[in-house]
Amino acid sequence: MSHYRSSRHHGLIALAAIIALLPLVLSNKYFYDVAILIGFNAIVCIGLNLLIGYAGQISLGHAGFFGLGAYASAILTGNYGWPPVIAALAGMAGVGSLAFLAGRPILKLKGHYLAMATLGLGIIISLVIVNQDRLTGGPDGITVGPFSVLGFALENERAWYWFIGGLLLLTVWLSQNLIDSPMGRALRALHSSEVGAQAAGINAAAHKLQIFVLSATFAAGAGSLAAHYSGFITPAKAGFIHSVELVTMVVLGGMASIYGAVVGAAVLTLLPQILTVLKDYEMVVLGAVMMATMIFLPRGLVPSLAALCERWRDLLPPSLVLRLEALIGRGRKP
Amino acid sequence: MSAELAQYLTTGVTVGAVYALVALGFSLIYNASHVINFAQGEFVMIGGMSAVSLVATGMPLILAVPLAIGITVLVGMLLEKFAVEPARGASVVTLIIITIGASIFLRGLAAIVWDKKLHALPAFSGNEPISFVGASVQPQSLWVLGATMLIVLALAWFFGRTRVGKGMLATSHNRLAAQLVGINVRRVLLLSFAVSAGLGGAAGILVAPITTTSVDVGVMLGLKGFAAAVLGGLGSGPGALVGGFVLGIVESLCAGYISSAYKDAIAFVLMLGVLFFLPSGLMGKRAADRV
Amino acid sequence: MSQTLSTRSLRWCLAGLALAAPWFSAPTLAQEPIKIGSFLSVTGPASFLGDPELKTLEMYIERVNAAGGVLGRKLQLVSYDDAGDAEKARTFATRLIEQDKVDVIVGGSTTGSTMAAVPLAEKAAIPFISLAGAVVIIEPVKKWVFKTPHTDRMACEKVFVDLQARKLSKLGLISGSGGFDKSMRAECLKVAPKYQIDIVADETYGAGDTDMSAQLTKIKNTAGVQAVLNPGFGQGPAIVTKNFKQLGITVPLYQSHGVASKEFIKLAGDAAEGVRLPASALLVAEALPESDAQKKVLVSYKQSYEGKFKSDVSTFGGHAYDGLMLAVEAMKKAGSTDKAKVRDALEATKGYMGTAGVVNMSANDHMGLDLTAFRMLEVKGGNWVLVK
């Protein structure tokens, strides 16, 4: 873990550089669109990874929170004429409160039982959205107006790209600070040994609840923005399959790794776009990739890659390593 | 008892029997390996689709049914061998994703091997409804119930009377101890997937004449069976049975007397209620892992 | 070590693919093909729509090319599977417009996926012919958006007209919870008063439900029900029909155009006997009188499809046929693939004979079908027959 912390600024700078340089290869709106979707997914996944990777709590119902945020924006701006920013904040506050109320009994459960409870919660949310069709438009979905901040409307892909890029950096930065805060240390302690952490005076239940509420709020916020960006939202975005997609992104990228969440989101958003060439075999390959990564890289892409680099590093002569590290400006703490 | 209520109850019991079979499959695998197999619904699909395609080749039902169950069992064993076994010791969430990946994989494969259309299997003994205390029942419902009873009895015998069955039970209670007394834990795992796939396959074949079948049929049945398993207490055989029947009957009564739109939500509200207040389920003995 | 090798190579493959994707565009040819873009729900819950639609598009594009193409150029199909997910549909529509630079879009199996793509087509000014049912797609009229299937409102109206003819007025509804089902249910509730139809029961069932007898028992015990209508598609209507028979309900049962395929009769078996539904004449093509102007088109499509794919024709594939042919006709008439000209030609379509009926588009009607396009069919002796 230590090298993540030591390199946190490098990571942030690298991510900022990627976001800044990516438009050079994004030759049309379609590539922007995919990049923006990656951004949305990455923001949700970072929040979810705080919960799964750092607090060690599974949620198979996060799409429910995403969907509630999205529908809150759609309904409050569309039916009641609220300004988009206020609607999004209201959605986040609402989802946060729901997560707070539901989280108390849910987080008392562990492991599989927690997975089941969050799965149930997510499915109930999506069923309510499907059945309240007067308000939500039912399974066919509902149109959402454009997003605007302080009178400045985000109309084209380019504007959205920079907006989401900035938001992603902010999310990464906030999450890193959280992880390095006393709360983050408490969470990590919880993850490694709950009993030990409690013996050391850490209030397990309170910390887990806070992180659950925080990650649900992240999901709701991303949901609100995604709804405005798409201009259209259907209950599928609140459904079980979307929840599974989100968890898969986190685990595939690497649990307890912020950049893992970003990489996972990028890979799993790109994969279906690349797999379209396979036509009928698309699902088979997607399923196989999911299984294979989990079997062979159970820790996820980023941590496994990091471990691989360490191993290569040990094979190289020490003098070369020192020179290389000087080159990339990264020292390794003993 | 009013005819209306009788109808709701018979409907609920039929649906419940199917949920119970799927739930039993979940519990079996959970007991042996502490894996929640999200591909359980796919066993239901493979059973039904295999039976349909075998019958379509002109094979008589009496041959097609055991063969279709055999195919499902084989798929279950392959799944254990190539996806679950290599990932032993992985975290809960990793295993969940592996089985979800497996379910996507199997569904994709089924769409290529067969097709994406709906298929009907002929009812085992005609479609003439039978009248029963004012309710009318499809003969196939009796098949579903009868077969479920038989399967439950067979399972009870297997776990209570046979060496292998006892070994499986022992493994679920304490894996290390079981290993120490010479039980082949790997074989037990493989066997649990085989039996569980067989259960799912049987459920898929039994309901196919009532509901028709397609490659997507397992998704919702899998989730409902899962809810039933949790309702009764995950890992408990009698619990899975009770959970299945309770879920089926509650759904049917809810559709009849309250609201058919929120019937599906009831299943999951019930599941949450049980998790919050009776975390070991309606029939569970062991305390669930709670803080 | 073999493990690390394989995982490493997997990772490289992924990275390579990701990098290569942007450069996948086809090389420029002297005589470039006309690109028909499509996004369809080929997998997922709406695959019974997308599957025949894709097959139809593939088959007829091959045929048009074999006959020399359009404007001396070949047609090329670029299609993606949205799996019934509206967000995927939107991304694929963006991809068709921006990356593949298609000339026209024929697709959108469901209302949700269509509506998600509508703003894109409007913004990019590209003709978009949708294959989905709901009225919202063409009401209010959108400049670049057209559709080929009848609307769900028309299906309700056709059923209501038939009810009036049979002097029945008290209707029980049982519908699924999918988009098609819910949208048709809402339309039926909306237009019922116009036809003096009383909706006395309104039940629903969930996706993947295995038994609907509880809901039907409730309808059966509702006082005065004279007929039952089941808006829905897929597995649900077959189960409803079987349970209907099992419960011994004797009032007429109407299904929607959502099950307009012979497959429905196979699934529901004997219970389907006597069921009526509004649908295009495609299912009874051979039985139409020779004088029927639609017969030639219908028989040709039906026989081609069933001959090639060895499976029963459905009206959904027919919608894709109509969409493709309307686009082809419009390009011929416009004499170019210029998007604005093709759009104008589409809007000016008059008297086109399709599988759904005669299409007469106008500036305020981007579907161009009327109630006569729908026929009332009934199951008799295990087959669809025309009522009257």
PDB file of N, CA, C and O in Angstrom, chain B residues 59-96:
ATOM      1  N   MET B  59     -37.115 -37.601 -29.882  1.00  0.00           N
ATOM      2  CA  MET B  59     -36.864 -38.500 -28.762  1.00  0.00           C
ATOM      3  C   MET B  59     -38.068 -38.499 -27.820  1.00  0.00           C
ATOM      4  O   MET B  59     -38.639 -37.454 -27.555  1.00  0.00           O
ATOM      5  N   PRO B  60     -38.488 -39.666 -27.322  1.00  0.00           N
ATOM      6  CA  PRO B  60     -39.607 -39.665 -26.375  1.00  0.00           C
ATOM      7  C   PRO B  60     -39.228 -38.963 -25.070  1.00  0.00           C
ATOM      8  O   PRO B  60     -38.064 -38.990 -24.661  1.00  0.00           O
ATOM      9  N   LEU B  61     -40.231 -38.355 -24.434  1.00  0.00           N
ATOM     10  CA  LEU B  61     -40.020 -37.577 -23.225  1.00  0.00           C
ATOM     11  C   LEU B  61     -39.292 -38.365 -22.144  1.00  0.00           C
ATOM     12  O   LEU B  61     -38.415 -37.850 -21.447  1.00  0.00           O
ATOM     13  N   ILE B  62     -39.641 -39.650 -22.061  1.00  0.00           N
ATOM     14  CA  ILE B  62     -39.096 -40.469 -20.977  1.00  0.00           C
ATOM     15  C   ILE B  62     -37.576 -40.627 -21.086  1.00  0.00           C
ATOM     16  O   ILE B  62     -36.873 -40.825 -20.099  1.00  0.00           O
ATOM     17  N   LEU B  63     -37.071 -40.510 -22.304  1.00  0.00           N
ATOM     18  CA  LEU B  63     -35.612 -40.553 -22.502  1.00  0.00           C
ATOM     19  C   LEU B  63     -35.017 -39.141 -22.433  1.00  0.00           C
ATOM     20  O   LEU B  63     -33.932 -38.929 -21.898  1.00  0.00           O
ATOM     21  N   ALA B  64     -35.763 -38.220 -23.003  1.00  0.00           N
ATOM     22  CA  ALA B  64     -35.236 -36.859 -23.115  1.00  0.00           C
ATOM     23  C   ALA B  64     -35.014 -36.234 -21.740  1.00  0.00           C
ATOM     24  O   ALA B  64     -34.029 -35.530 -21.529  1.00  0.00           O
ATOM     25  N   VAL B  65     -35.915 -36.495 -20.798  1.00  0.00           N
ATOM     26  CA  VAL B  65     -35.809 -35.859 -19.480  1.00  0.00           C
ATOM     27  C   VAL B  65     -34.522 -36.264 -18.752  1.00  0.00           C
ATOM     28  O   VAL B  65     -33.747 -35.392 -18.357  1.00  0.00           O
ATOM     29  N   PRO B  66     -34.272 -37.576 -18.583  1.00  0.00           N
ATOM     30  CA  PRO B  66     -33.004 -37.908 -17.893  1.00  0.00           C
ATOM     31  C   PRO B  66     -31.777 -37.422 -18.655  1.00  0.00           C
ATOM     32  O   PRO B  66     -30.800 -36.969 -18.035  1.00  0.00           O
ATOM     33  N   LEU B  67     -31.840 -37.464 -19.973  1.00  0.00           N
ATOM     34  CA  LEU B  67     -30.685 -37.019 -20.755  1.00  0.00           C
ATOM     35  C   LEU B  67     -30.444 -35.517 -20.559  1.00  0.00           C
ATOM     36  O   LEU B  67     -29.294 -35.070 -20.404  1.00  0.00           O
ATOM     37  N   ALA B  68     -31.540 -34.756 -20.545  1.00  0.00           N
ATOM     38  CA  ALA B  68     -31.414 -33.306 -20.352  1.00  0.00           C
ATOM     39  C   ALA B  68     -30.846 -33.008 -18.969  1.00  0.00           C
ATOM     40  O   ALA B  68     -30.004 -32.115 -18.810  1.00  0.00           O
ATOM     41  N   ILE B  69     -31.310 -33.762 -17.964  1.00  0.00           N
ATOM     42  CA  ILE B  69     -30.759 -33.563 -16.620  1.00  0.00           C
ATOM     43  C   ILE B  69     -29.270 -33.910 -16.628  1.00  0.00           C
ATOM     44  O   ILE B  69     -28.448 -33.211 -16.037  1.00  0.00           O
ATOM     45  N   GLY B  70     -28.935 -34.994 -17.358  1.00  0.00           N
ATOM     46  CA  GLY B  70     -27.538 -35.388 -17.478  1.00  0.00           C
ATOM     47  C   GLY B  70     -26.685 -34.275 -18.074  1.00  0.00           C
ATOM     48  O   GLY B  70     -25.592 -33.986 -17.582  1.00  0.00           O
ATOM     49  N   ILE B  71     -27.196 -33.630 -19.115  1.00  0.00           N
ATOM     50  CA  ILE B  71     -26.456 -32.535 -19.753  1.00  0.00           C
ATOM     51  C   ILE B  71     -26.226 -31.416 -18.744  1.00  0.00           C
ATOM     52  O   ILE B  71     -25.128 -30.873 -18.612  1.00  0.00           O
ATOM     53  N   THR B  72     -27.269 -31.079 -17.993  1.00  0.00           N
ATOM     54  CA  THR B  72     -27.150 -30.002 -17.006  1.00  0.00           C
ATOM     55  C   THR B  72     -26.117 -30.353 -15.942  1.00  0.00           C
ATOM     56  O   THR B  72     -25.304 -29.512 -15.544  1.00  0.00           O
ATOM     57  N   VAL B  73     -26.164 -31.610 -15.479  1.00  0.00           N
ATOM     58  CA  VAL B  73     -25.199 -32.041 -14.468  1.00  0.00           C
ATOM     59  C   VAL B  73     -23.777 -31.886 -15.004  1.00  0.00           C
ATOM     60  O   VAL B  73     -22.878 -31.386 -14.322  1.00  0.00           O
ATOM     61  N   LEU B  74     -23.595 -32.263 -16.251  1.00  0.00           N
ATOM     62  CA  LEU B  74     -22.271 -32.160 -16.859  1.00  0.00           C
ATOM     63  C   LEU B  74     -21.809 -30.699 -16.887  1.00  0.00           C
ATOM     64  O   LEU B  74     -20.656 -30.393 -16.539  1.00  0.00           O
ATOM     65  N   VAL B  75     -22.724 -29.807 -17.287  1.00  0.00           N
ATOM     66  CA  VAL B  75     -22.378 -28.384 -17.320  1.00  0.00           C
ATOM     67  C   VAL B  75     -21.996 -27.905 -15.914  1.00  0.00           C
ATOM     68  O   VAL B  75     -21.015 -27.179 -15.730  1.00  0.00           O
ATOM     69  N   GLY B  76     -22.773 -28.359 -14.912  1.00  0.00           N
ATOM     70  CA  GLY B  76     -22.486 -27.974 -13.533  1.00  0.00           C
ATOM     71  C   GLY B  76     -21.106 -28.417 -13.108  1.00  0.00           C
ATOM     72  O   GLY B  76     -20.353 -27.673 -12.474  1.00  0.00           O
ATOM     73  N   MET B  77     -20.747 -29.649 -13.486  1.00  0.00           N
ATOM     74  CA  MET B  77     -19.432 -30.171 -13.097  1.00  0.00           C
ATOM     75  C   MET B  77     -18.315 -29.420 -13.807  1.00  0.00           C
ATOM     76  O   MET B  77     -17.277 -29.105 -13.210  1.00  0.00           O
ATOM     77  N   LEU B  78     -18.531 -29.121 -15.082  1.00  0.00           N
ATOM     78  CA  LEU B  78     -17.518 -28.370 -15.830  1.00  0.00           C
ATOM     79  C   LEU B  78     -17.322 -26.991 -15.202  1.00  0.00           C
ATOM     80  O   LEU B  78     -16.197 -26.501 -15.067  1.00  0.00           O
ATOM     81  N   LEU B  79     -18.437 -26.392 -14.804  1.00  0.00           N
ATOM     82  CA  LEU B  79     -18.371 -25.076 -14.183  1.00  0.00           C
ATOM     83  C   LEU B  79     -17.515 -25.134 -12.916  1.00  0.00           C
ATOM     84  O   LEU B  79     -16.653 -24.279 -12.677  1.00  0.00           O
ATOM     85  N   GLU B  80     -17.757 -26.169 -12.112  1.00  0.00           N
ATOM     86  CA  GLU B  80     -16.992 -26.294 -10.874  1.00  0.00           C
ATOM     87  C   GLU B  80     -15.518 -26.492 -11.177  1.00  0.00           C
ATOM     88  O   GLU B  80     -14.644 -25.846 -10.605  1.00  0.00           O
ATOM     89  N   LYS B  81     -15.263 -27.392 -12.129  1.00  0.00           N
ATOM     90  CA  LYS B  81     -13.882 -27.781 -12.434  1.00  0.00           C
ATOM     91  C   LYS B  81     -13.072 -26.598 -12.978  1.00  0.00           C
ATOM     92  O   LYS B  81     -11.926 -26.385 -12.613  1.00  0.00           O
ATOM     93  N   PHE B  82     -13.686 -25.838 -13.891  1.00  0.00           N
ATOM     94  CA  PHE B  82     -12.898 -24.845 -14.621  1.00  0.00           C
ATOM     95  C   PHE B  82     -13.068 -23.410 -14.138  1.00  0.00           C
ATOM     96  O   PHE B  82     -12.282 -22.541 -14.508  1.00  0.00           O
ATOM     97  N   ALA B  83     -14.092 -23.156 -13.331  1.00  0.00           N
ATOM     98  CA  ALA B  83     -14.279 -21.764 -12.904  1.00  0.00           C
ATOM     99  C   ALA B  83     -14.213 -21.598 -11.390  1.00  0.00           C
ATOM    100  O   ALA B  83     -13.654 -20.633 -10.897  1.00  0.00           O
ATOM    101  N   VAL B  84     -14.779 -22.544 -10.656  1.00  0.00           N
ATOM    102  CA  VAL B  84     -14.842 -22.359  -9.209  1.00  0.00           C
ATOM    103  C   VAL B  84     -13.619 -22.964  -8.523  1.00  0.00           C
ATOM    104  O   VAL B  84     -12.985 -22.336  -7.692  1.00  0.00           O
ATOM    105  N   GLU B  85     -13.279 -24.177  -8.921  1.00  0.00           N
ATOM    106  CA  GLU B  85     -12.133 -24.875  -8.329  1.00  0.00           C
ATOM    107  C   GLU B  85     -10.830 -24.058  -8.416  1.00  0.00           C
ATOM    108  O   GLU B  85     -10.133 -23.894  -7.428  1.00  0.00           O
ATOM    109  N   PRO B  86     -10.499 -23.514  -9.601  1.00  0.00           N
ATOM    110  CA  PRO B  86      -9.232 -22.773  -9.695  1.00  0.00           C
ATOM    111  C   PRO B  86      -9.219 -21.509  -8.834  1.00  0.00           C
ATOM    112  O   PRO B  86      -8.156 -20.964  -8.568  1.00  0.00           O
ATOM    113  N   ALA B  87     -10.400 -21.024  -8.435  1.00  0.00           N
ATOM    114  CA  ALA B  87     -10.455 -19.769  -7.685  1.00  0.00           C
ATOM    115  C   ALA B  87     -10.707 -20.017  -6.212  1.00  0.00           C
ATOM    116  O   ALA B  87     -11.168 -19.147  -5.497  1.00  0.00           O
ATOM    117  N   ARG B  88     -10.418 -21.229  -5.765  1.00  0.00           N
ATOM    118  CA  ARG B  88     -10.703 -21.521  -4.365  1.00  0.00           C
ATOM    119  C   ARG B  88      -9.917 -20.608  -3.444  1.00  0.00           C
ATOM    120  O   ARG B  88      -8.761 -20.287  -3.700  1.00  0.00           O
ATOM    121  N   GLY B  89     -10.564 -20.161  -2.377  1.00  0.00           N
ATOM    122  CA  GLY B  89      -9.879 -19.282  -1.441  1.00  0.00           C
ATOM    123  C   GLY B  89      -9.991 -17.822  -1.823  1.00  0.00           C
ATOM    124  O   GLY B  89      -9.511 -16.959  -1.112  1.00  0.00           O
ATOM    125  N   ALA B  90     -10.603 -17.528  -2.963  1.00  0.00           N
ATOM    126  CA  ALA B  90     -10.769 -16.130  -3.348  1.00  0.00           C
ATOM    127  C   ALA B  90     -11.840 -15.491  -2.470  1.00  0.00           C
ATOM    128  O   ALA B  90     -12.589 -16.178  -1.785  1.00  0.00           O
ATOM    129  N   SER B  91     -11.904 -14.151  -2.504  1.00  0.00           N
ATOM    130  CA  SER B  91     -12.844 -13.460  -1.637  1.00  0.00           C
ATOM    131  C   SER B  91     -14.280 -13.650  -2.118  1.00  0.00           C
ATOM    132  O   SER B  91     -14.522 -14.055  -3.252  1.00  0.00           O
ATOM    133  N   VAL B  92     -15.219 -13.328  -1.250  1.00  0.00           N
ATOM    134  CA  VAL B  92     -16.640 -13.468  -1.559  1.00  0.00           C
ATOM    135  C   VAL B  92     -16.995 -12.758  -2.857  1.00  0.00           C
ATOM    136  O   VAL B  92     -17.616 -13.328  -3.753  1.00  0.00           O
ATOM    137  N   VAL B  93     -16.534 -11.519  -2.973  1.00  0.00           N
ATOM    138  CA  VAL B  93     -16.948 -10.723  -4.127  1.00  0.00           C
ATOM    139  C   VAL B  93     -16.330 -11.276  -5.422  1.00  0.00           C
ATOM    140  O   VAL B  93     -16.972 -11.300  -6.468  1.00  0.00           O
ATOM    141  N   THR B  94     -15.107 -11.784  -5.329  1.00  0.00           N
ATOM    142  CA  THR B  94     -14.472 -12.387  -6.501  1.00  0.00           C
ATOM    143  C   THR B  94     -15.281 -13.598  -6.976  1.00  0.00           C
ATOM    144  O   THR B  94     -15.540 -13.758  -8.168  1.00  0.00           O
ATOM    145  N   LEU B  95     -15.673 -14.440  -6.022  1.00  0.00           N
ATOM    146  CA  LEU B  95     -16.439 -15.628  -6.394  1.00  0.00           C
ATOM    147  C   LEU B  95     -17.802 -15.260  -6.968  1.00  0.00           C
ATOM    148  O   LEU B  95     -18.275 -15.884  -7.907  1.00  0.00           O
ATOM    149  N   ILE B  96     -18.406 -14.214  -6.407  1.00  0.00           N
ATOM    150  CA  ILE B  96     -19.692 -13.762  -6.949  1.00  0.00           C
ATOM    151  C   ILE B  96     -19.526 -13.359  -8.406  1.00  0.00           C
ATOM    152  O   ILE B  96     -20.318 -13.726  -9.271  1.00  0.00           O
TER     153      ILE B  96
END
